[in-house]
Coordinates of C-alpha atoms in Angstrom, one line a residue:
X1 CA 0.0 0.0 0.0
X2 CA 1.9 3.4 -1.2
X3 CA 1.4 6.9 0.5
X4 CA -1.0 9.3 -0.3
X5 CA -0.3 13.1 -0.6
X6 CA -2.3 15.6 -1.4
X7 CA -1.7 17.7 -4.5
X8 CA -1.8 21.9 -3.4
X9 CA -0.9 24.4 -6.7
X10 CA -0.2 21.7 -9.3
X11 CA 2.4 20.2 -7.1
X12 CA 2.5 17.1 -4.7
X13 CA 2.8 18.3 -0.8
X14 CA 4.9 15.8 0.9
X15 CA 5.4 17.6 4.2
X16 CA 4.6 15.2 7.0
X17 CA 1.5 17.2 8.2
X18 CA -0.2 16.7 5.1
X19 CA 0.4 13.0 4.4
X20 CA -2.2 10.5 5.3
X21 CA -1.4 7.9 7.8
X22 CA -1.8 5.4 5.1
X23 CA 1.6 3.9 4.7
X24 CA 3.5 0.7 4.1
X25 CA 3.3 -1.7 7.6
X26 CA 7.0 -1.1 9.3
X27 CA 8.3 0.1 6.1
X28 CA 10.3 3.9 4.9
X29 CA 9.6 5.3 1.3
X30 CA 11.8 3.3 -1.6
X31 CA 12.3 4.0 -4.7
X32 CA 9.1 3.3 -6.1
X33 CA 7.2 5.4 -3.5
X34 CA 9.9 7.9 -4.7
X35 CA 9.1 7.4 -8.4
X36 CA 5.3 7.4 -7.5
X37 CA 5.4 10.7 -6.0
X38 CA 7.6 12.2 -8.9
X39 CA 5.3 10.8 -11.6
X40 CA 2.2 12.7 -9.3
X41 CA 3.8 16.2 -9.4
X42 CA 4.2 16.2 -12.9
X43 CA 1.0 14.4 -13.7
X44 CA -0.8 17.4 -11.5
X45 CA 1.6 20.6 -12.4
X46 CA -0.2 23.7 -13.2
X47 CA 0.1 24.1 -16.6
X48 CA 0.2 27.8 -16.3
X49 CA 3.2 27.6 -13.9
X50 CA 5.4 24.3 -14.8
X51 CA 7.4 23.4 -12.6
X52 CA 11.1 24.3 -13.2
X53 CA 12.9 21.7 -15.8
X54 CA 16.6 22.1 -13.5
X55 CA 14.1 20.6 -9.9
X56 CA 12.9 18.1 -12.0
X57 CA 16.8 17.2 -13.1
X58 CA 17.5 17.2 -9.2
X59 CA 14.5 15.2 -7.8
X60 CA 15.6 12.8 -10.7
X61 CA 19.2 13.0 -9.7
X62 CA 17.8 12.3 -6.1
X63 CA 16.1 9.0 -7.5
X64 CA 18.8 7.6 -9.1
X65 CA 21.4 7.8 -6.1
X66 CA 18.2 6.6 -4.1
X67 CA 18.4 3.5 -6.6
X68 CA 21.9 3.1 -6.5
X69 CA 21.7 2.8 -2.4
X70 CA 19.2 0.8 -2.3
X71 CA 20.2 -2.1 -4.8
X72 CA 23.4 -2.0 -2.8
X73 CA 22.2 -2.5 0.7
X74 CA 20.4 -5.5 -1.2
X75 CA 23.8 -6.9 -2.6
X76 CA 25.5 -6.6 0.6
X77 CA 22.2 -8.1 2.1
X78 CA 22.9 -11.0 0.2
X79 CA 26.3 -11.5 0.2
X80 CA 26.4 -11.6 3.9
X81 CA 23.1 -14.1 4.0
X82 CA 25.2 -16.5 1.5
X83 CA 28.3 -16.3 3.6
X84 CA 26.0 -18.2 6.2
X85 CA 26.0 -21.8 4.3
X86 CA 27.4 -24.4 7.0
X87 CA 27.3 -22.3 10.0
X88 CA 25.2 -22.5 13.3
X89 CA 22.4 -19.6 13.7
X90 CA 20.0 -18.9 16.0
X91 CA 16.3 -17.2 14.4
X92 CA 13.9 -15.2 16.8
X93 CA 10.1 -14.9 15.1
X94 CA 7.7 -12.8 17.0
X95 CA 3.9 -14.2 15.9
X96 CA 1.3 -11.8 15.9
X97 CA 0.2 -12.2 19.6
X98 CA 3.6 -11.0 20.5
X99 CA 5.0 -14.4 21.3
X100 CA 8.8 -15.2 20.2
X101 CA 9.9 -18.4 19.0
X102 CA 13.3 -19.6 19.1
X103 CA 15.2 -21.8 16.5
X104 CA 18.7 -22.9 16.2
X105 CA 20.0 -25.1 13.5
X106 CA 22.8 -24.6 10.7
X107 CA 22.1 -23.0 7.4
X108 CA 21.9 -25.7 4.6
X109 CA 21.2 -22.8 1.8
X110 CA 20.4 -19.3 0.7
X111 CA 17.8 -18.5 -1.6
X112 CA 16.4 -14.9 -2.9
X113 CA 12.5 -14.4 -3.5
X114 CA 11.0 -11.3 -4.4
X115 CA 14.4 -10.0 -3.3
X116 CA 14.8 -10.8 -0.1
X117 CA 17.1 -13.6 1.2
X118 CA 15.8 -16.2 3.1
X119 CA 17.7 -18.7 4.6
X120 CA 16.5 -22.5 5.0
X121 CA 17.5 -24.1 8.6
X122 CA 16.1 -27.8 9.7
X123 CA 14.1 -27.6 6.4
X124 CA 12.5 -24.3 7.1
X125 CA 12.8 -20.9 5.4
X126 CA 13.4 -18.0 7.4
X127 CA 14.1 -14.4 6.6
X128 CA 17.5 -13.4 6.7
X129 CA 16.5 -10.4 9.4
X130 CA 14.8 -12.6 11.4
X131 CA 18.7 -14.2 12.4
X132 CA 19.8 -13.0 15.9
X133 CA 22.9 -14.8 16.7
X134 CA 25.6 -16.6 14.3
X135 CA 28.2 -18.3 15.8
X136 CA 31.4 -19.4 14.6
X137 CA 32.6 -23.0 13.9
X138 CA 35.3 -22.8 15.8
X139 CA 33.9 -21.6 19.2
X140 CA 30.8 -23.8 18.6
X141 CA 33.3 -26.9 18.4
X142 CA 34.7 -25.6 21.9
X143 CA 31.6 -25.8 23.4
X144 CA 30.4 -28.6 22.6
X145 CA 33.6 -30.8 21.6
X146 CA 35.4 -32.8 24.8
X147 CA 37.8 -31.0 26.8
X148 CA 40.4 -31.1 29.5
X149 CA 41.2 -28.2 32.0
X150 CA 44.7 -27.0 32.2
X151 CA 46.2 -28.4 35.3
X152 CA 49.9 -29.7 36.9
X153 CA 49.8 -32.5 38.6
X154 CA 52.6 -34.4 40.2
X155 CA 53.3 -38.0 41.4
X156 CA 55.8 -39.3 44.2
X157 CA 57.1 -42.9 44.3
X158 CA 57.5 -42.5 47.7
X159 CA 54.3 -41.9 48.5
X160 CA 52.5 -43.3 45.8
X161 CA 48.7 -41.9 45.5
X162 CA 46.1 -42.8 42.5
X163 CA 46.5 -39.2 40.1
X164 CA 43.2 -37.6 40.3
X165 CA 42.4 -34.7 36.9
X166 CA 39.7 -33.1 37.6
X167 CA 37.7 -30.7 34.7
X168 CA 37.4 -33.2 32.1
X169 CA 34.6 -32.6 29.5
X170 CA 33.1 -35.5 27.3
X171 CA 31.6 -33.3 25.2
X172 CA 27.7 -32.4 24.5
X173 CA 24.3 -33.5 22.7
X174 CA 26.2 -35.0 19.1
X175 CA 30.3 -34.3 19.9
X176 CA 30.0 -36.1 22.6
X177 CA 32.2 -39.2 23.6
X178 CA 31.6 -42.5 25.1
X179 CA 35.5 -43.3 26.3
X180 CA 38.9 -41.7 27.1
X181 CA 42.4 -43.7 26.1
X182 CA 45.2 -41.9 28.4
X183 CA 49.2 -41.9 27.7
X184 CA 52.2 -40.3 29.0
X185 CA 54.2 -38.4 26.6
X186 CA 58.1 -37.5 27.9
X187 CA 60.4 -35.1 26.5
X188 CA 61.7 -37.5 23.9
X189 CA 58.3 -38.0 22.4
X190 CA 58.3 -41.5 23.6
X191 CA 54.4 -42.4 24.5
X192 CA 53.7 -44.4 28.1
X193 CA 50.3 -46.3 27.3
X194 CA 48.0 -46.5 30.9
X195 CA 45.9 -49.5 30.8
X196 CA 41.8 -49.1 30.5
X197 CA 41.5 -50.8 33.6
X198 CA 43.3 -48.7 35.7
X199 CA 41.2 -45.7 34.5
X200 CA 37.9 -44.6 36.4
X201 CA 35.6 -41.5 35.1
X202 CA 33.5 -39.6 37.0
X203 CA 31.0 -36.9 36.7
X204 CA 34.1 -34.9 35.2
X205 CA 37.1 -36.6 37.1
X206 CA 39.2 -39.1 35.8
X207 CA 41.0 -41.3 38.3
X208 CA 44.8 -43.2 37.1
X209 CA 45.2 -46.1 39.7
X210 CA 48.7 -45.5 41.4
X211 CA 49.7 -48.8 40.3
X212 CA 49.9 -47.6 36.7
X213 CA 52.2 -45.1 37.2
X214 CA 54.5 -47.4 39.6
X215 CA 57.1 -47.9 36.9
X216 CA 57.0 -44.6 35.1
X217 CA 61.0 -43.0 35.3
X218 CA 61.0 -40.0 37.3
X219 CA 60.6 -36.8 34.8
X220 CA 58.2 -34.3 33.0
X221 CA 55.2 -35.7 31.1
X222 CA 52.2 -34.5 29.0
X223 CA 49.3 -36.4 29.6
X224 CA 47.6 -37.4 26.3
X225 CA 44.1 -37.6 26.5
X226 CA 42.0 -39.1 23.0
X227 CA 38.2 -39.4 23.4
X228 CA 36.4 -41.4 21.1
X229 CA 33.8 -38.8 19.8
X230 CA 32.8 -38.1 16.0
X231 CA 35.7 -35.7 15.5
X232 CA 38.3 -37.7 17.6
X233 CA 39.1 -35.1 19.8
X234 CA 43.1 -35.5 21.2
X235 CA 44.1 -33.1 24.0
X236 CA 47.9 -33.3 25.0
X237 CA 48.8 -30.0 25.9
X238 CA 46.8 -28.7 28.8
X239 CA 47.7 -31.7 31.4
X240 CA 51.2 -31.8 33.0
X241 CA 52.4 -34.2 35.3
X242 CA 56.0 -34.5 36.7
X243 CA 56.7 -37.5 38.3
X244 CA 59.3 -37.5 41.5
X245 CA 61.4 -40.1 43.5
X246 CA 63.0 -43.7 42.6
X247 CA 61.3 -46.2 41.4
X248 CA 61.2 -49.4 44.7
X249 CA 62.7 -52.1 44.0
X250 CA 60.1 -54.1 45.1
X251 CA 57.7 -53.2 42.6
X252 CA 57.2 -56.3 40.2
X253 CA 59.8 -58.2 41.8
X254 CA 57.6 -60.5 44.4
X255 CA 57.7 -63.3 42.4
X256 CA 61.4 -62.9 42.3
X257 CA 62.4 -62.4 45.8
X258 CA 60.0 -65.7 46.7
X259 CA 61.9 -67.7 44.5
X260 CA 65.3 -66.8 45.7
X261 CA 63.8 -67.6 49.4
X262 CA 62.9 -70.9 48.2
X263 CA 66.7 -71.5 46.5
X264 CA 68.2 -70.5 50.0
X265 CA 66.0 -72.9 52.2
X266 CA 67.1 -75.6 49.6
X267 CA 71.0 -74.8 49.6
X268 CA 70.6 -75.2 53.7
X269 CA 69.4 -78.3 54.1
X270 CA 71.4 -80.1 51.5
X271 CA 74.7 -80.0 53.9
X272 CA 72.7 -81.4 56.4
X273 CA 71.7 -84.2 54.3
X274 CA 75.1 -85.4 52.8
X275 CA 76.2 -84.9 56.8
X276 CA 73.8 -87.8 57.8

């Protein structure tokens, strides 16, 4: 629906007072309100007193810079709404009763009707206004990917205690994982493998039985974490653990010790037996 202005002396008035309220819904004048006012002034000059040929040059000169703005605020409209292919948006709608509707999803494509871009998210279409929020790949991967809280830890062999690393994400809704494989990387590069069994995960804490780390040398490690989620996530930076003291001698060595017992009884009583 266009505005409506009255025509005063064979010439359109277009002063606010004197328009009607009649007006495009939540809408300024474009071009062709522009055009359709221009077209008016001429259709209802006086023809006693034309108006002058140099206004109409500049009203002319005023619609074809408003032109030239307005196709490029639609180009750069459009351009941006294309850029949005692949990435994760979030749509407000406000219905008619004042009620907004929120909708999150990635844009699968772009497509311009009537020339406006709408973009299609979980097999809707949605104005390209109507987008709130677009958020990057990167950050929404770091959200919702597993992760592992920056921490030092340390271990003593002589006062071995299980390693407790707390903050440990396994991820959310479809990057999440169901498992975590643990190593020990030293300064060489070398990789220490810890056994599943000696792992325990809880609400966000993994627990290292102290009996997997009873014959790690003493040194500086990175602890390697690799979840098994869609991407695969591997973390090996934010975990450091330094491990002090001597390794016992005791540790693996039982069966050992028992056996040279069991020589030494032996070795004792033979004497006695060649005596008699």
């Amino acid at each position: 629906m266009g505005t409506v202005a009255p025509v005063v002396d064979g010439k359109v008035d277009i002063s606010e007072s004197s328009q009607q309220t009649e007006k495009k819904s939540g809408s300024n004048l474009d071009k062709d309100d522009f055009l359709l006012l221009l077209v008016t002034q001429m259709q209802y000059q006086d023809p006693l007193e034309p108006t002058d040929n140099t206004e109409y040059v500049a009203q002319l000169a005023q619609f074809s810079e408003l032109e030239q703005m307005q196709n490029l605020n639609s180009t750069t409209v459009n351009t941006s709404a294309f850029s949005l292919v692949g990435k994760t948006v979030y749509i407000e709608q406000t219905s008619k009763t004042g009620d907004t509707k929120e909708i999150e999803g990635m844009v699968d494509y772009v497509t311009i009707q009537n020339g406006k871009s709408y973009v299609s998210v979980n097999g809707e279409l949605y104005q390209y206004d109507e987008i709130v929020k677009v958020i990057d790949d990167s950050y929404y991967l770091s959200q919702f990917q597993p992760s592992v809280s920056k921490q030092d830890l340390t271990f003593m062999h002589h006062d071995p205690q299980d390693l407790v690393i707390k903050g440990i994400s396994l991820g959310k809704d479809n990057y999440m994982a169901s498992s975590i494989a643990v190593g020990l990387i030293d300064a060489s590069g070398n990789t220490i493998q810890i056994e599943a069994g000696k792992l325990k995960y809880k609400d966000g804490t993994l627990t290292i039985d102290r009996s997997a780390l009873a014959s790690v040398p003493a040194g500086t490690y990175n602890v390697a974490f690799v979840f098994d989620d869609p991407s695969k996530t591997v973390d090996y930076t934010n975990v450091t653990l330094t491990v002090k003291g001597v390794i016992s001698s005791d540790s693996g060595n039982t069966d050992k010790a028992d056996s040279e017992v069991s020589d030494d009884t032996t070795q004792d009583k033979e004497p006695e037996n060649k005596e008699s």
